[in-house]
Amino acid sequence: MTDCDTQIPARGTHSTNRTTSQPFKAPNPEKHFDIIVVGAGVGGYVAAIKAANLGLKTLIIEKGAYGGVCLNIGCIPTKTLLKSGKVFEQTTQKAAAFGIEISKDAKITVNWTKVMERKEDIIKKLSSGVLYLMNKNKIKHLEGEALALDNHTIKVNGETYTADDLIIATGSTPRGLNLPGFEQAQKAGFLLNSTDALSLPKLPKKVVIIGGGVIGVEFASMFASYGSQVTLLQGLPTILEMLDGDLSKEMTKILSAKNNITIVTNAMIKGIEKNKVVYEVDGKEVKLEADYCLQSVGRQAVTTGFDNIGLQKTANGYIEMANDYCQTNIDNVYAIGDVNGKLMLAHVASHEGVIAVNHIATKKGVKHAGHTKMEFECVPSCIYASPEIASIGKTEEQCQKENIDYKAFKFPFSAIGKALADGDTHGFVKLIIENKYQTVIGAHIIGNRATEMISEIAVAMESEATIAEIAHAIHPHPTMSEAIGEAAEALLTGKTLNL
């Protein structure tokens, strides 16, 4: 799972102090490649496949499991556990509302071992699929730790390999707090990070989560769906503070309404005493006992092996992008995915991989290589809690801060037939347009299937569609996407058709 807490950066802020590499003559042509990719996560393996498709001789190196963080200890396993929890929650809490009666003597329980087995089976299938794609595309792949000797030479397993260009796709790891008792609690297995939380030996009765960002909220939703008592401790005044304010407020309201989730904001974490988390709120110290404590306080770049070749880094330790092609300050070295810290999402990593390879191929004169740039303003982000959240573009708060002449409209799912039929009417679609050209500059959705619906807006923003074009597009009935059409109609005419 990649962390979405990173803000979308302003364009035109890249460093221009780049080092131009000199023509490189390979000492051993058999071990020389057009591109070496370090890291076989979603960004790395997509980059390698793209390079192979363009006829570039490619080597990919991975020290862990194919598929990286997203496939093995992030996106896929968390969503798998979320789905099992949702099935359990629907069966035990919502079945009666749909006319499904369960006899009083019927005992519905969670078989945690089976839940874990299902998760591992899905990971295994996808990871082996990545390896299959490497072989199918005739990409040389090595397992081991990569060490950059210079900007053309990589050493792995005692052997050296060279390349015209390098792509660093080494990802990130969870950050941790350095507070009293944290080190001991981690050694004792009480304090977890997001990786640990995906392989618990048993389902906890009580969980404390430190951090109200994307990962914290997803895990809070997941554990609560299995019946665990969850306390979410957030140091800021709101959870999901990077999102549009209406989304944050709505999610807070929905989560707080659940009997087994407690949200504490403005909480100052003091430390851990054995199985108790110590925090302060409103000047009062609280000691909260739990089975586990999950700390979700962001992620940090993995740059091991590349610290001695002169790469420029940001203040937070990410490899700095020099331009929108993912080049670093060294012009034959590219950084994609979490390691550049721009927007830590799996689909961003894969897109950056394609852009980096296209740029390399274009430099080499390869025909039919695309030459697009990264456009961070049009990247959708998703949160797989219950309900789901999806967002793209500017928030209303950003529009106000930037003095943009805009209009916004929210259409509730409670007025949508499909939402009523599904028994899930929480949330809304919110569209934001700028008034001069009437194009969409932001969209924020919270509700059932929000993560599937956001793609329509991503296409609209990429093609600079006007709100009239969205309103005039026929949205099929009955679907949740009708809410997008209704919001567009309201912004176009000032009136809705179903409210």
XYZ file of C-alpha atoms in Angstrom:
499
model
C 0.000 0.000 0.000
C 1.272 3.229 -0.946
C 0.551 6.236 1.276
C -1.602 8.962 -0.324
C -0.855 11.598 2.313
C 1.684 13.349 0.087
C 0.301 16.579 -1.343
C 0.250 17.192 -5.079
C 3.253 19.421 -5.803
C 3.191 22.728 -7.605
C 4.497 22.534 -11.154
C 7.674 24.284 -12.190
C 9.454 23.656 -8.878
C 11.997 21.123 -10.143
C 15.714 21.581 -9.685
C 17.554 22.554 -12.862
C 21.040 21.777 -11.541
C 21.471 18.608 -13.554
C 24.648 16.717 -14.377
C 24.945 15.692 -18.014
C 26.405 12.214 -18.313
C 29.238 11.625 -20.745
C 29.028 9.024 -23.546
C 29.507 5.639 -21.940
C 31.505 2.767 -23.422
C 30.520 -0.601 -21.971
C 33.485 -2.619 -20.632
C 31.569 -5.882 -21.203
C 28.898 -5.766 -23.938
C 27.305 -9.017 -22.707
C 26.582 -7.387 -19.354
C 25.574 -4.050 -20.788
C 21.942 -2.952 -21.097
C 20.034 -0.037 -22.507
C 18.193 0.256 -19.174
C 18.688 -1.205 -15.717
C 15.637 -0.962 -13.464
C 16.203 -1.381 -9.729
C 13.034 -2.490 -7.979
C 10.320 -4.776 -9.373
C 7.333 -3.085 -7.792
C 4.467 -1.820 -9.894
C 6.532 1.098 -11.200
C 9.645 -0.959 -11.893
C 8.090 -3.934 -13.632
C 5.814 -1.753 -15.779
C 8.873 0.292 -16.801
C 10.780 -2.875 -17.668
C 7.923 -4.259 -19.774
C 7.514 -0.936 -21.580
C 11.247 -0.858 -22.319
C 11.184 -4.405 -23.662
C 8.185 -3.580 -25.849
C 10.191 -0.718 -27.372
C 13.055 -3.088 -28.157
C 15.401 -1.902 -25.414
C 17.674 -4.424 -23.749
C 16.536 -4.391 -20.127
C 17.650 -5.757 -16.765
C 15.501 -5.573 -13.632
C 16.819 -6.221 -10.124
C 14.667 -7.012 -7.084
C 15.892 -7.761 -3.568
C 12.513 -8.868 -2.219
C 9.286 -10.095 -3.803
C 8.126 -9.308 -7.321
C 5.332 -6.768 -7.245
C 6.921 -4.703 -4.474
C 5.040 -2.990 -1.651
C 1.710 -2.623 -3.457
C 1.251 -6.246 -4.390
C 2.834 -7.929 -1.363
C 2.385 -5.663 1.681
C 0.208 -2.801 0.502
C -2.637 -2.247 -1.942
C -3.619 -5.832 -2.709
C -3.466 -7.470 0.748
C -5.218 -4.561 2.469
C -8.051 -4.570 -0.057
C -8.330 -8.344 0.273
C -8.708 -8.066 4.047
C -11.121 -5.156 3.652
C -13.320 -7.269 1.379
C -13.462 -10.191 3.816
C -14.331 -7.772 6.611
C -17.061 -6.174 4.524
C -18.621 -9.565 3.762
C -18.619 -10.387 7.484
C -20.094 -7.003 8.395
C -22.848 -7.272 5.785
C -23.729 -10.786 6.871
C -23.852 -10.087 10.604
C -25.189 -6.522 10.654
C -27.034 -5.789 7.425
C -28.571 -9.032 6.232
C -31.908 -8.428 7.963
C -32.380 -5.111 6.161
C -32.301 -7.032 2.862
C -34.845 -9.601 4.045
C -32.208 -12.235 4.785
C -32.984 -13.821 8.143
C -30.417 -15.788 10.101
C -31.694 -18.077 12.820
C -30.773 -17.267 16.398
C -28.747 -20.449 16.805
C -26.692 -19.784 13.639
C -23.190 -18.772 14.642
C -21.305 -16.614 12.133
C -17.640 -16.217 12.971
C -14.443 -15.055 11.314
C -11.986 -17.827 10.472
C -8.889 -15.638 10.618
C -6.652 -18.414 9.329
C -8.798 -18.745 6.196
C -8.823 -14.969 5.760
C -5.022 -14.939 5.861
C -4.798 -17.912 3.481
C -7.007 -16.149 0.942
C -4.826 -13.037 1.157
C -1.626 -15.035 0.661
C -3.110 -16.976 -2.255
C -4.013 -13.763 -4.096
C -0.538 -12.304 -3.448
C 1.102 -15.500 -4.732
C -0.967 -15.492 -7.929
C -0.186 -11.867 -8.715
C 3.494 -12.078 -7.804
C 3.987 -15.158 -10.000
C 2.135 -13.260 -12.717
C 4.747 -10.501 -12.601
C 7.535 -13.059 -12.966
C 5.668 -14.620 -15.889
C 5.538 -11.217 -17.602
C 9.292 -10.761 -17.101
C 9.961 -14.075 -18.831
C 7.367 -13.514 -21.548
C 8.948 -10.195 -22.493
C 12.480 -11.658 -22.347
C 13.565 -9.292 -19.590
C 16.639 -10.402 -17.685
C 15.870 -10.391 -13.980
C 18.053 -10.846 -10.940
C 17.265 -11.302 -7.254
C 19.610 -9.462 -4.924
C 20.648 -6.132 -3.405
C 21.731 -3.537 -5.954
C 24.660 -1.207 -5.321
C 25.323 1.681 -7.696
C 29.071 2.082 -8.242
C 28.421 5.067 -10.500
C 25.591 6.357 -12.666
C 26.124 3.585 -15.216
C 27.271 0.621 -13.107
C 25.289 -1.624 -10.767
C 26.783 -4.377 -8.641
C 24.536 -7.246 -7.543
C 25.477 -10.663 -6.106
C 29.152 -9.901 -6.706
C 28.680 -9.215 -10.430
C 28.715 -5.840 -12.156
C 26.329 -4.737 -14.903
C 26.257 -1.509 -16.880
C 23.565 0.484 -18.637
C 23.119 3.659 -20.615
C 20.295 4.677 -18.265
C 19.184 3.705 -14.767
C 15.660 3.756 -13.346
C 15.431 3.745 -9.557
C 12.140 2.239 -8.369
C 13.121 1.145 -4.875
C 9.935 2.299 -3.125
C 9.422 3.196 0.508
C 9.055 1.785 4.008
C 6.857 2.882 6.937
C 8.099 5.689 9.145
C 8.148 5.259 12.904
C 7.934 7.539 15.927
C 10.808 7.748 18.397
C 8.918 8.041 21.671
C 9.311 6.473 25.134
C 8.497 2.784 25.126
C 8.102 2.504 21.339
C 11.228 0.439 20.727
C 10.356 -2.031 23.478
C 6.734 -2.233 22.313
C 7.872 -3.017 18.783
C 10.167 -5.796 19.981
C 7.336 -7.216 22.090
C 5.012 -7.304 19.056
C 2.554 -4.787 20.509
C 3.536 -1.852 18.272
C 2.962 -2.520 14.579
C 3.523 -0.801 11.283
C 1.275 -1.289 8.250
C 3.309 -4.285 7.067
C 3.036 -6.054 10.431
C -0.705 -5.397 10.618
C -1.319 -7.469 7.480
C -0.085 -10.704 9.063
C -1.459 -10.744 12.605
C -1.661 -14.216 14.174
C -5.129 -13.484 15.555
C -7.934 -11.002 15.136
C -7.577 -8.326 17.831
C -10.416 -7.310 20.128
C -8.998 -3.812 20.688
C -6.729 -1.797 18.403
C -5.255 1.685 18.772
C -4.216 3.389 15.535
C -1.849 6.354 15.622
C -2.385 8.545 12.574
C -5.563 9.655 10.842
C -4.254 9.725 7.286
C -5.155 7.376 4.452
C -3.511 4.234 5.820
C -4.790 4.810 9.346
C -8.374 5.309 8.167
C -8.260 2.240 5.905
C -7.034 0.031 8.745
C -9.554 1.542 11.165
C -12.336 0.688 8.737
C -10.952 -2.791 8.132
C -10.539 -3.811 11.791
C -13.923 -2.339 12.698
C -15.621 -4.397 9.976
C -14.413 -7.572 11.740
C -15.848 -6.335 15.034
C -12.649 -5.035 16.647
C -12.908 -2.022 18.936
C -10.855 0.715 17.248
C -9.532 3.990 18.636
C -8.043 6.321 16.033
C -5.642 8.919 17.452
C -4.993 11.911 15.212
C -2.599 14.693 16.157
C -4.325 17.239 13.903
C -7.794 18.800 14.262
C -9.254 16.551 11.537
C -8.659 13.167 9.964
C -7.752 12.981 6.259
C -6.644 16.601 6.466
C -5.216 16.583 2.925
C -8.658 16.046 1.381
C -11.462 18.443 0.524
C -13.014 19.565 3.811
C -16.450 18.161 2.947
C -14.946 14.686 2.472
C -13.114 14.811 5.783
C -16.239 15.947 7.642
C -18.428 13.289 6.024
C -16.007 10.456 6.730
C -15.599 11.604 10.330
C -19.380 11.603 10.761
C -19.797 8.139 9.222
C -16.949 6.505 11.137
C -17.960 8.129 14.424
C -21.478 6.741 14.022
C -20.120 3.182 14.188
C -20.330 1.668 17.652
C -16.802 0.294 17.584
C -14.810 3.277 16.242
C -13.692 6.206 18.384
C -11.881 9.141 16.763
C -9.740 11.367 18.977
C -8.329 14.484 17.297
C -5.663 16.865 18.632
C -4.158 13.910 20.450
C -0.529 14.257 21.515
C 1.138 10.840 21.743
C 3.388 10.600 24.793
C 4.587 7.008 24.665
C 3.725 3.351 25.301
C 3.700 1.510 28.613
C 3.552 -2.236 27.953
C 0.123 -2.713 26.312
C -1.092 0.822 26.932
C -0.815 3.825 24.622
C -0.287 7.073 26.503
C -1.593 10.277 24.954
C -2.731 13.731 25.992
C -5.842 15.555 24.837
C -7.300 18.797 26.183
C -4.580 18.848 28.821
C -5.528 15.424 30.219
C -3.353 12.314 30.049
C -5.032 9.090 28.936
C -3.686 5.537 29.060
C -5.500 3.274 26.619
C -5.137 -0.487 26.774
C -5.267 -2.568 23.583
C -4.173 -5.822 21.974
C -2.137 -3.966 19.372
C -1.111 -0.446 18.452
C -0.632 0.417 14.779
C 1.444 3.488 13.981
C 0.601 5.007 10.621
C 2.661 8.179 10.341
C 3.804 8.215 6.723
C 6.518 6.521 4.708
C 10.170 7.156 3.868
C 12.126 6.521 0.676
C 14.422 3.520 0.268
C 17.628 4.866 -1.303
C 20.062 2.224 -0.032
C 22.665 1.529 -2.678
C 22.305 4.912 -4.372
C 23.600 7.245 -1.673
C 27.085 7.724 -3.145
C 26.497 8.766 -6.762
C 25.568 12.406 -6.154
C 21.788 12.315 -6.322
C 20.013 15.393 -5.010
C 17.405 14.715 -2.337
C 14.566 16.662 -0.791
C 14.573 17.708 2.850
C 12.501 14.598 3.628
C 15.008 12.240 2.008
C 13.258 11.561 -1.310
C 15.211 11.542 -4.568
C 14.445 14.853 -6.232
C 12.873 14.947 -9.692
C 14.555 17.510 -11.957
C 11.725 17.605 -14.486
C 8.385 16.048 -15.425
C 10.105 13.100 -17.145
C 11.264 11.753 -13.747
C 14.912 12.563 -14.460
C 17.090 13.296 -11.447
C 19.920 15.821 -11.328
C 21.953 13.142 -13.154
C 20.452 13.062 -16.616
C 20.749 9.296 -17.232
C 19.276 8.404 -13.818
C 15.503 8.420 -13.297
C 13.511 8.046 -10.061
C 9.948 6.736 -10.184
C 7.321 5.806 -7.619
C 7.502 6.305 -3.876
C 11.242 6.968 -3.936
C 10.691 10.427 -5.486
C 7.953 11.255 -2.947
C 5.821 13.261 -5.374
C 2.595 11.317 -5.026
C 2.882 7.914 -3.376
C 0.320 5.909 -5.310
C 0.804 2.677 -7.253
C -0.837 3.991 -10.418
C 1.420 7.044 -10.298
C 4.482 4.786 -10.090
C 3.450 2.748 -13.125
C 2.641 5.883 -15.134
C 5.965 7.438 -14.181
C 7.676 4.234 -15.308
C 6.128 4.527 -18.759
C 7.030 8.224 -19.003
C 10.650 7.614 -17.955
C 11.086 4.800 -20.488
C 9.460 6.841 -23.251
C 11.877 9.678 -22.514
C 14.863 7.335 -22.615
C 13.638 5.718 -25.831
C 13.078 9.104 -27.455
C 16.651 10.114 -26.599
C 17.788 6.936 -28.334
C 15.722 7.730 -31.421
C 13.288 4.849 -30.992
C 10.271 5.288 -33.244
C 6.754 5.278 -31.783
C 7.983 6.121 -28.283
C 5.564 8.455 -26.543
C 6.827 11.755 -25.215
C 4.332 12.730 -22.524
C 5.116 14.385 -19.196
C 3.813 13.713 -15.719
C 0.688 15.740 -14.987
C 0.222 15.571 -11.227
C -2.837 17.814 -11.332
C -4.906 15.081 -12.999
C -4.051 12.131 -10.754
C -6.988 10.413 -9.033
C -6.454 9.101 -5.509
C -8.560 6.509 -3.716
C -9.186 5.460 -0.125
C -10.630 1.980 0.337
C -12.406 2.495 3.620
C -16.113 1.991 4.169
C -17.409 4.077 2.512
C -14.853 4.554 -0.241
C -13.359 7.940 -1.085
C -12.017 9.106 -4.441
C -10.602 12.513 -5.261
C -8.930 14.341 -8.145
C -7.791 17.887 -8.793
C -8.248 20.878 -6.561
C -10.128 20.968 -3.280
C -12.549 23.795 -2.543
C -10.108 25.084 0.072
C -7.347 25.269 -2.562
C -9.647 27.182 -4.919
C -10.364 29.727 -2.196
C -6.697 30.061 -1.266
C -5.701 30.560 -4.910
C -8.545 33.037 -5.557
C -9.963 30.907 -8.365
C -13.337 31.936 -9.743
C -15.173 28.638 -9.272
C -18.481 26.930 -8.583
C -19.048 23.711 -6.645
C -22.033 21.417 -6.207
C -22.688 18.320 -4.088
C -25.254 15.721 -5.080
C -26.153 13.160 -2.372
C -26.324 9.425 -3.047
C -29.469 9.310 -0.918
C -31.322 10.557 -4.026
C -29.928 7.809 -6.290
C -32.028 4.690 -6.919
C -29.049 2.318 -7.120
C -27.797 3.507 -3.735
C -31.213 2.838 -2.214
C -31.359 -0.610 -3.810
C -27.871 -1.396 -2.488
C -28.862 -0.205 0.979
C -25.880 2.148 1.063
C -26.874 5.800 0.689
C -23.946 7.423 2.511
C -22.021 10.180 0.801
C -22.108 12.401 -2.236
C -20.475 13.513 -5.478
C -18.913 16.979 -5.403
C -17.786 18.651 -8.627
C -15.817 21.882 -8.884
C -15.554 23.907 -12.093
C -13.824 27.146 -13.015
C -16.267 29.692 -14.321
C -14.447 31.063 -17.376
C -14.280 27.907 -19.495
C -16.593 25.724 -17.397
C -14.035 22.893 -17.144
C -13.783 20.550 -14.193
C -10.865 21.365 -11.898
C -11.775 19.070 -9.006
C -14.005 16.169 -8.047
C -14.515 14.537 -4.655
C -16.631 11.438 -4.108
C -17.456 9.561 -0.922
C -19.704 6.531 -1.039
C -20.189 3.033 -2.387
C -18.124 2.477 -5.572
C -16.485 5.913 -5.386
C -13.147 4.457 -6.482
C -14.693 3.116 -9.696
C -16.524 6.352 -10.510
C -13.555 8.714 -10.370
C -12.146 7.503 -13.707
C -14.901 9.328 -15.589
C -13.709 12.606 -14.112
C -10.048 11.747 -14.756
C -10.823 11.333 -18.462
C -12.863 14.545 -18.463
C -10.041 16.528 -16.867
C -7.385 15.014 -19.121
C -9.420 15.963 -22.215
C -10.440 19.347 -20.753
C -14.117 18.501 -21.120
C -16.621 21.146 -20.108
C -19.339 20.598 -17.534
C -21.860 20.733 -20.391
C -20.243 17.715 -22.039
C -20.435 15.745 -18.785
C -24.040 16.801 -18.199
C -25.048 15.887 -21.752
C -23.380 12.458 -21.569
C -26.004 9.791 -20.861
C -25.331 8.122 -17.511
C -26.996 4.680 -17.386
C -29.800 3.984 -14.942
C -29.725 2.657 -12.314
C -26.089 3.332 -11.443
C -24.193 5.282 -8.830
C -22.626 7.329 -11.630
C -25.957 9.088 -12.175
C -24.885 11.334 -9.299
C -22.075 12.691 -11.495
C -24.569 13.559 -14.208
C -26.872 15.202 -11.677
C -24.073 17.312 -10.195
C -22.979 18.339 -13.692
C -26.558 19.287 -14.610
C -26.815 21.456 -11.497
C -23.595 23.284 -12.294
C -24.678 23.793 -15.905
C -28.278 24.939 -15.362
C -28.514 25.742 -11.674
C -31.097 22.983 -11.226
C -31.084 19.226 -10.680
C -33.462 16.713 -12.220
C -33.975 14.536 -9.143
C -33.837 16.839 -6.130
